[in-house]
Amino acid sequence: MLQTPSGGAGHGAAAAGTGLMSIGAVLAVLREEFPEVTISKIRFLESEGLIEPQRTASGYRKFSTGDVERLGHVLRMQRDHYLPLRVIREHLAALERGEAVHLPALSRPGDGEAAPEQAADGPAPARIGRRQLLAATGVGEADLAEWESYGLLVPVEDGVYDAEAVTVAGLIAELGRFGIEPRHLRVMKAAADREAGLVDQVVAPLRRHRNPQTRAHAEARTKELAGLAVKLHAALVQSALGVRLP
């Protein structure tokens, strides 16, 4: 049986018992350690063969405790080590065979270059280098260049991306399997930019405030508003399509 590190998502899932869980329940467990994980991300990892949840007669996914532990392990390897999915598969297979495996040292932003110094008012935002992004998502240079040409992925500086780029790239690739091309996604990017602009407009006065505590509160308010915007966007899309995700 696959052994995961103590604590984190794997530990939370094990404590939940041995009953099967819906994808929504799995999401709630994983978000204790991985706040940015989404249902689309879980489905993407399933499509890549990293988990194999059971299916009900009506087609709904049902996850065991072992499935949730495995998901937590996969997400941890992506987050902490930027491992490509191919390497993660090999690592999981070795663990299941009972072999001792060692994960590589934590990757640094900029493909091996020293990480930027921590800002005086808090930790520096997570960054990922171009080679790390390509390895973590399993896409090629041509695909990444095309996505950049449509503004779907934008480096924060030369060859360095926000860590969220891994999630964005994975979702673009997943949509591509259904024939949705990058040019089709420009409307989604434009909508996201408008939503981000609205949030920024609300939070901007807090960022400019003289009181340092008020300025610090701006980040928490931004996250709160972003979460609400994402939920509203998802609900509007589901309503427009007349569907409800499991």
mmCIF file of C-alpha atoms in Angstrom:
data_model
loop_
_atom_site.group_PDB
_atom_site.id
_atom_site.type_symbol
_atom_site.label_atom_id
_atom_site.label_comp_id
_atom_site.label_asym_id
_atom_site.label_seq_id
_atom_site.Cartn_x
_atom_site.Cartn_y
_atom_site.Cartn_z
ATOM 1 C CA MET A 1 0.000 0.000 0.000
ATOM 2 C CA LEU A 2 1.235 3.476 -0.850
ATOM 3 C CA GLN A 3 2.666 5.261 2.159
ATOM 4 C CA THR A 4 2.400 9.042 2.301
ATOM 5 C CA PRO A 5 4.214 11.434 4.607
ATOM 6 C CA SER A 6 2.470 12.042 7.900
ATOM 7 C CA GLY A 7 0.181 15.040 8.167
ATOM 8 C CA GLY A 8 -1.208 17.008 5.254
ATOM 9 C CA ALA A 9 -3.972 15.860 2.964
ATOM 10 C CA GLY A 10 -3.153 12.180 3.261
ATOM 11 C CA HIS A 11 -3.509 12.247 7.038
ATOM 12 C CA GLY A 12 -6.794 14.152 6.874
ATOM 13 C CA ALA A 13 -8.268 11.680 4.424
ATOM 14 C CA ALA A 14 -7.245 8.693 6.544
ATOM 15 C CA ALA A 15 -8.905 10.226 9.589
ATOM 16 C CA ALA A 16 -12.129 10.564 7.630
ATOM 17 C CA GLY A 17 -12.655 6.811 7.640
ATOM 18 C CA THR A 18 -12.777 4.185 4.948
ATOM 19 C CA GLY A 19 -16.054 5.147 3.247
ATOM 20 C CA LEU A 20 -16.085 6.268 -0.371
ATOM 21 C CA MET A 21 -16.129 10.027 -0.983
ATOM 22 C CA SER A 22 -17.561 12.255 -3.702
ATOM 23 C CA ILE A 23 -15.227 14.517 -5.647
ATOM 24 C CA GLY A 24 -16.602 17.493 -3.700
ATOM 25 C CA ALA A 25 -15.743 15.851 -0.380
ATOM 26 C CA VAL A 26 -12.258 15.023 -1.673
ATOM 27 C CA LEU A 27 -11.808 18.655 -2.686
ATOM 28 C CA ALA A 28 -12.738 19.808 0.831
ATOM 29 C CA VAL A 29 -10.162 17.451 2.382
ATOM 30 C CA LEU A 30 -7.366 18.398 -0.003
ATOM 31 C CA ARG A 31 -7.925 22.120 0.369
ATOM 32 C CA GLU A 32 -6.828 21.910 4.001
ATOM 33 C CA GLU A 33 -3.276 21.582 2.640
ATOM 34 C CA PHE A 34 -3.723 22.672 -0.984
ATOM 35 C CA PRO A 35 -6.062 25.727 -0.990
ATOM 36 C CA GLU A 36 -5.694 26.249 -4.752
ATOM 37 C CA VAL A 37 -6.657 22.735 -5.862
ATOM 38 C CA THR A 38 -9.766 22.499 -8.039
ATOM 39 C CA ILE A 39 -12.128 19.806 -9.286
ATOM 40 C CA SER A 40 -10.624 20.304 -12.750
ATOM 41 C CA LYS A 41 -7.174 19.580 -11.327
ATOM 42 C CA ILE A 42 -8.395 16.324 -9.760
ATOM 43 C CA ARG A 43 -10.009 15.302 -13.038
ATOM 44 C CA PHE A 44 -6.826 16.183 -14.907
ATOM 45 C CA LEU A 45 -4.742 13.930 -12.649
ATOM 46 C CA GLU A 46 -7.291 11.163 -13.187
ATOM 47 C CA SER A 47 -7.073 11.604 -16.970
ATOM 48 C CA GLU A 48 -3.298 11.236 -16.657
ATOM 49 C CA GLY A 49 -3.739 7.879 -14.919
ATOM 50 C CA LEU A 50 -2.413 8.964 -11.520
ATOM 51 C CA ILE A 51 -5.617 7.924 -9.740
ATOM 52 C CA GLU A 52 -8.446 5.562 -10.669
ATOM 53 C CA PRO A 53 -11.559 6.338 -8.615
ATOM 54 C CA GLN A 54 -14.531 4.018 -8.728
ATOM 55 C CA ARG A 55 -17.630 4.969 -10.711
ATOM 56 C CA THR A 56 -21.257 4.600 -9.721
ATOM 57 C CA ALA A 57 -23.839 3.236 -12.158
ATOM 58 C CA SER A 58 -24.742 6.836 -13.021
ATOM 59 C CA GLY A 59 -21.105 7.724 -13.693
ATOM 60 C CA TYR A 60 -20.236 9.695 -10.539
ATOM 61 C CA ARG A 61 -16.710 9.368 -9.189
ATOM 62 C CA LYS A 62 -16.234 7.769 -5.767
ATOM 63 C CA PHE A 63 -12.847 8.034 -4.075
ATOM 64 C CA SER A 64 -11.410 5.741 -1.422
ATOM 65 C CA THR A 65 -9.147 6.863 1.399
ATOM 66 C CA GLY A 66 -6.221 5.483 -0.580
ATOM 67 C CA ASP A 67 -7.197 7.601 -3.587
ATOM 68 C CA VAL A 68 -7.176 10.747 -1.460
ATOM 69 C CA GLU A 69 -3.820 9.859 0.086
ATOM 70 C CA ARG A 70 -2.404 9.280 -3.382
ATOM 71 C CA LEU A 71 -3.764 12.616 -4.609
ATOM 72 C CA GLY A 72 -2.177 14.398 -1.668
ATOM 73 C CA HIS A 73 1.136 12.727 -2.418
ATOM 74 C CA VAL A 74 0.968 13.730 -6.090
ATOM 75 C CA LEU A 75 0.081 17.340 -5.283
ATOM 76 C CA ARG A 76 2.867 17.508 -2.714
ATOM 77 C CA MET A 77 5.439 16.305 -5.228
ATOM 78 C CA GLN A 78 4.253 18.886 -7.748
ATOM 79 C CA ARG A 79 4.165 21.726 -5.239
ATOM 80 C CA ASP A 80 7.375 21.019 -3.360
ATOM 81 C CA HIS A 81 9.572 19.449 -6.051
ATOM 82 C CA TYR A 82 8.082 20.528 -9.416
ATOM 83 C CA LEU A 83 8.288 16.933 -10.624
ATOM 84 C CA PRO A 84 6.846 16.112 -14.070
ATOM 85 C CA LEU A 85 3.940 13.669 -14.124
ATOM 86 C CA ARG A 86 6.077 10.984 -15.744
ATOM 87 C CA VAL A 87 8.519 11.059 -12.832
ATOM 88 C CA ILE A 88 5.658 11.115 -10.323
ATOM 89 C CA ARG A 89 4.195 7.961 -11.908
ATOM 90 C CA GLU A 90 7.560 6.232 -11.629
ATOM 91 C CA HIS A 91 7.914 7.367 -8.026
ATOM 92 C CA LEU A 92 4.462 6.050 -7.084
ATOM 93 C CA ALA A 93 5.107 2.742 -8.824
ATOM 94 C CA ALA A 94 8.371 2.352 -6.900
ATOM 95 C CA LEU A 95 6.625 3.082 -3.598
ATOM 96 C CA GLU A 96 3.955 0.484 -4.362
ATOM 97 C CA ARG A 97 6.718 -2.065 -5.045
ATOM 98 C CA GLY A 98 8.144 -1.273 -1.630
ATOM 99 C CA GLU A 99 11.295 0.328 -3.005
ATOM 100 C CA ALA A 100 13.096 3.146 -1.217
ATOM 101 C CA VAL A 101 13.015 6.318 -3.306
ATOM 102 C CA HIS A 102 14.449 9.743 -2.662
ATOM 103 C CA LEU A 103 12.885 12.932 -3.920
ATOM 104 C CA PRO A 104 15.162 15.597 -5.397
ATOM 105 C CA ALA A 105 16.033 18.691 -3.421
ATOM 106 C CA LEU A 106 13.497 21.480 -3.542
ATOM 107 C CA SER A 107 13.645 23.373 -6.809
ATOM 108 C CA ARG A 108 14.470 27.035 -6.831
ATOM 109 C CA PRO A 109 12.901 29.675 -9.042
ATOM 110 C CA GLY A 110 14.782 30.467 -12.238
ATOM 111 C CA ASP A 111 15.874 26.885 -13.087
ATOM 112 C CA GLY A 112 18.662 26.526 -10.562
ATOM 113 C CA GLU A 113 19.426 30.166 -9.932
ATOM 114 C CA ALA A 114 19.315 31.525 -6.428
ATOM 115 C CA ALA A 115 15.854 32.423 -5.186
ATOM 116 C CA PRO A 116 15.112 36.130 -4.835
ATOM 117 C CA GLU A 117 15.574 37.620 -1.400
ATOM 118 C CA GLN A 118 12.526 37.718 0.826
ATOM 119 C CA ALA A 119 10.700 41.021 0.774
ATOM 120 C CA ALA A 120 10.829 43.087 3.925
ATOM 121 C CA ASP A 121 7.062 42.961 4.414
ATOM 122 C CA GLY A 122 6.571 39.218 3.855
ATOM 123 C CA PRO A 123 7.698 36.133 1.933
ATOM 124 C CA ALA A 124 8.354 36.448 -1.780
ATOM 125 C CA PRO A 125 5.613 35.021 -4.009
ATOM 126 C CA ALA A 126 6.172 31.513 -5.346
ATOM 127 C CA ARG A 127 7.918 31.390 -8.712
ATOM 128 C CA ILE A 128 8.732 28.647 -11.205
ATOM 129 C CA GLY A 129 11.295 28.646 -14.004
ATOM 130 C CA ARG A 130 10.458 27.908 -17.632
ATOM 131 C CA ARG A 131 12.118 24.487 -17.694
ATOM 132 C CA GLN A 132 10.383 23.566 -14.452
ATOM 133 C CA LEU A 133 7.033 24.641 -15.900
ATOM 134 C CA LEU A 134 7.554 22.542 -19.023
ATOM 135 C CA ALA A 135 8.590 19.529 -16.943
ATOM 136 C CA ALA A 136 5.753 19.851 -14.445
ATOM 137 C CA THR A 137 3.070 20.081 -17.133
ATOM 138 C CA GLY A 138 4.589 17.769 -19.746
ATOM 139 C CA VAL A 139 4.038 20.256 -22.600
ATOM 140 C CA GLY A 140 6.491 21.306 -25.261
ATOM 141 C CA GLU A 141 8.117 24.630 -26.073
ATOM 142 C CA ALA A 142 5.856 25.138 -29.102
ATOM 143 C CA ASP A 143 2.700 24.732 -27.002
ATOM 144 C CA LEU A 144 3.929 27.101 -24.315
ATOM 145 C CA ALA A 145 4.947 29.701 -26.922
ATOM 146 C CA GLU A 146 1.475 29.494 -28.505
ATOM 147 C CA TRP A 147 -0.246 29.920 -25.132
ATOM 148 C CA GLU A 148 1.941 32.937 -24.422
ATOM 149 C CA SER A 149 1.070 34.448 -27.806
ATOM 150 C CA TYR A 150 -2.592 34.472 -26.771
ATOM 151 C CA GLY A 151 -1.804 35.903 -23.333
ATOM 152 C CA LEU A 152 -2.954 32.767 -21.513
ATOM 153 C CA LEU A 153 0.394 32.484 -19.725
ATOM 154 C CA VAL A 154 2.520 35.533 -19.021
ATOM 155 C CA PRO A 155 5.946 35.355 -17.326
ATOM 156 C CA VAL A 156 6.425 37.699 -14.389
ATOM 157 C CA GLU A 157 9.954 38.235 -15.672
ATOM 158 C CA ASP A 158 12.176 36.689 -18.328
ATOM 159 C CA GLY A 159 11.879 32.898 -18.032
ATOM 160 C CA VAL A 160 10.103 32.974 -14.647
ATOM 161 C CA TYR A 161 6.406 32.408 -13.997
ATOM 162 C CA ASP A 162 3.998 32.593 -11.112
ATOM 163 C CA ALA A 163 3.582 29.110 -9.587
ATOM 164 C CA GLU A 164 -0.116 29.179 -10.555
ATOM 165 C CA ALA A 165 1.066 28.830 -14.164
ATOM 166 C CA VAL A 166 1.340 25.073 -13.573
ATOM 167 C CA THR A 167 -2.403 24.857 -12.880
ATOM 168 C CA VAL A 168 -3.259 27.132 -15.811
ATOM 169 C CA ALA A 169 -1.114 25.129 -18.225
ATOM 170 C CA GLY A 170 -2.611 21.835 -17.044
ATOM 171 C CA LEU A 171 -6.157 23.111 -17.579
ATOM 172 C CA ILE A 172 -5.334 24.482 -21.040
ATOM 173 C CA ALA A 173 -3.900 21.093 -21.994
ATOM 174 C CA GLU A 174 -6.953 19.304 -20.616
ATOM 175 C CA LEU A 175 -9.350 21.526 -22.568
ATOM 176 C CA GLY A 176 -7.268 20.862 -25.658
ATOM 177 C CA ARG A 177 -8.209 17.192 -25.471
ATOM 178 C CA PHE A 178 -11.790 18.260 -26.185
ATOM 179 C CA GLY A 179 -10.799 20.290 -29.227
ATOM 180 C CA ILE A 180 -10.791 23.645 -27.443
ATOM 181 C CA GLU A 181 -7.810 25.516 -28.876
ATOM 182 C CA PRO A 182 -5.844 28.324 -27.202
ATOM 183 C CA ARG A 183 -7.429 30.925 -29.501
ATOM 184 C CA HIS A 184 -10.822 29.890 -28.139
ATOM 185 C CA LEU A 185 -9.688 30.654 -24.597
ATOM 186 C CA ARG A 186 -8.997 34.336 -25.176
ATOM 187 C CA VAL A 187 -12.547 35.146 -24.103
ATOM 188 C CA MET A 188 -11.935 33.356 -20.779
ATOM 189 C CA LYS A 189 -8.680 35.259 -20.276
ATOM 190 C CA ALA A 190 -10.413 38.555 -21.015
ATOM 191 C CA ALA A 191 -13.178 37.744 -18.516
ATOM 192 C CA ALA A 192 -10.605 36.782 -15.872
ATOM 193 C CA ASP A 193 -8.720 40.052 -16.427
ATOM 194 C CA ARG A 194 -11.934 42.046 -16.009
ATOM 195 C CA GLU A 195 -12.800 40.186 -12.797
ATOM 196 C CA ALA A 196 -9.281 40.730 -11.462
ATOM 197 C CA GLY A 197 -9.569 44.423 -12.324
ATOM 198 C CA LEU A 198 -12.803 44.691 -10.358
ATOM 199 C CA VAL A 199 -11.217 43.057 -7.294
ATOM 200 C CA ASP A 200 -8.160 45.272 -7.597
ATOM 201 C CA GLN A 201 -10.380 48.352 -7.783
ATOM 202 C CA VAL A 202 -12.043 47.391 -4.489
ATOM 203 C CA VAL A 203 -8.771 46.579 -2.707
ATOM 204 C CA ALA A 204 -6.647 49.438 -4.080
ATOM 205 C CA PRO A 205 -7.612 51.941 -1.322
ATOM 206 C CA LEU A 206 -6.453 49.450 1.321
ATOM 207 C CA ARG A 207 -3.088 49.043 -0.381
ATOM 208 C CA ARG A 208 -2.549 52.798 -0.446
ATOM 209 C CA HIS A 209 -3.530 53.341 3.192
ATOM 210 C CA ARG A 210 -1.014 54.885 5.591
ATOM 211 C CA ASN A 211 -1.638 52.273 8.282
ATOM 212 C CA PRO A 212 0.651 49.214 7.754
ATOM 213 C CA GLN A 213 -1.954 46.906 9.289
ATOM 214 C CA THR A 214 -4.556 48.127 6.816
ATOM 215 C CA ARG A 215 -2.141 47.539 3.924
ATOM 216 C CA ALA A 216 -1.453 44.036 5.229
ATOM 217 C CA HIS A 217 -5.199 43.416 5.365
ATOM 218 C CA ALA A 218 -5.377 44.101 1.616
ATOM 219 C CA GLU A 219 -3.879 40.695 0.776
ATOM 220 C CA ALA A 220 -6.437 38.819 2.869
ATOM 221 C CA ARG A 221 -9.260 40.867 1.338
ATOM 222 C CA THR A 222 -7.911 40.150 -2.153
ATOM 223 C CA LYS A 223 -7.918 36.398 -1.521
ATOM 224 C CA GLU A 224 -11.431 36.549 -0.094
ATOM 225 C CA LEU A 225 -12.796 38.496 -3.067
ATOM 226 C CA ALA A 226 -10.946 36.290 -5.541
ATOM 227 C CA GLY A 227 -12.487 33.181 -3.987
ATOM 228 C CA LEU A 228 -15.976 34.679 -4.228
ATOM 229 C CA ALA A 229 -15.386 35.728 -7.842
ATOM 230 C CA VAL A 230 -14.237 32.212 -8.787
ATOM 231 C CA LYS A 231 -17.299 30.642 -7.148
ATOM 232 C CA LEU A 232 -19.653 33.088 -8.867
ATOM 233 C CA HIS A 233 -17.995 32.503 -12.237
ATOM 234 C CA ALA A 234 -18.329 28.723 -11.849
ATOM 235 C CA ALA A 235 -21.966 29.021 -10.780
ATOM 236 C CA LEU A 236 -22.801 31.277 -13.735
ATOM 237 C CA VAL A 237 -21.183 28.885 -16.222
ATOM 238 C CA GLN A 238 -23.034 25.910 -14.744
ATOM 239 C CA SER A 239 -26.311 27.834 -14.802
ATOM 240 C CA ALA A 240 -25.795 28.891 -18.424
ATOM 241 C CA LEU A 241 -25.099 25.284 -19.462
ATOM 242 C CA GLY A 242 -27.858 23.835 -17.314
ATOM 243 C CA VAL A 243 -25.519 21.400 -15.580
ATOM 244 C CA ARG A 244 -24.380 20.776 -12.030
ATOM 245 C CA LEU A 245 -20.945 19.365 -11.305
ATOM 246 C CA PRO A 246 -20.826 16.349 -8.965
#
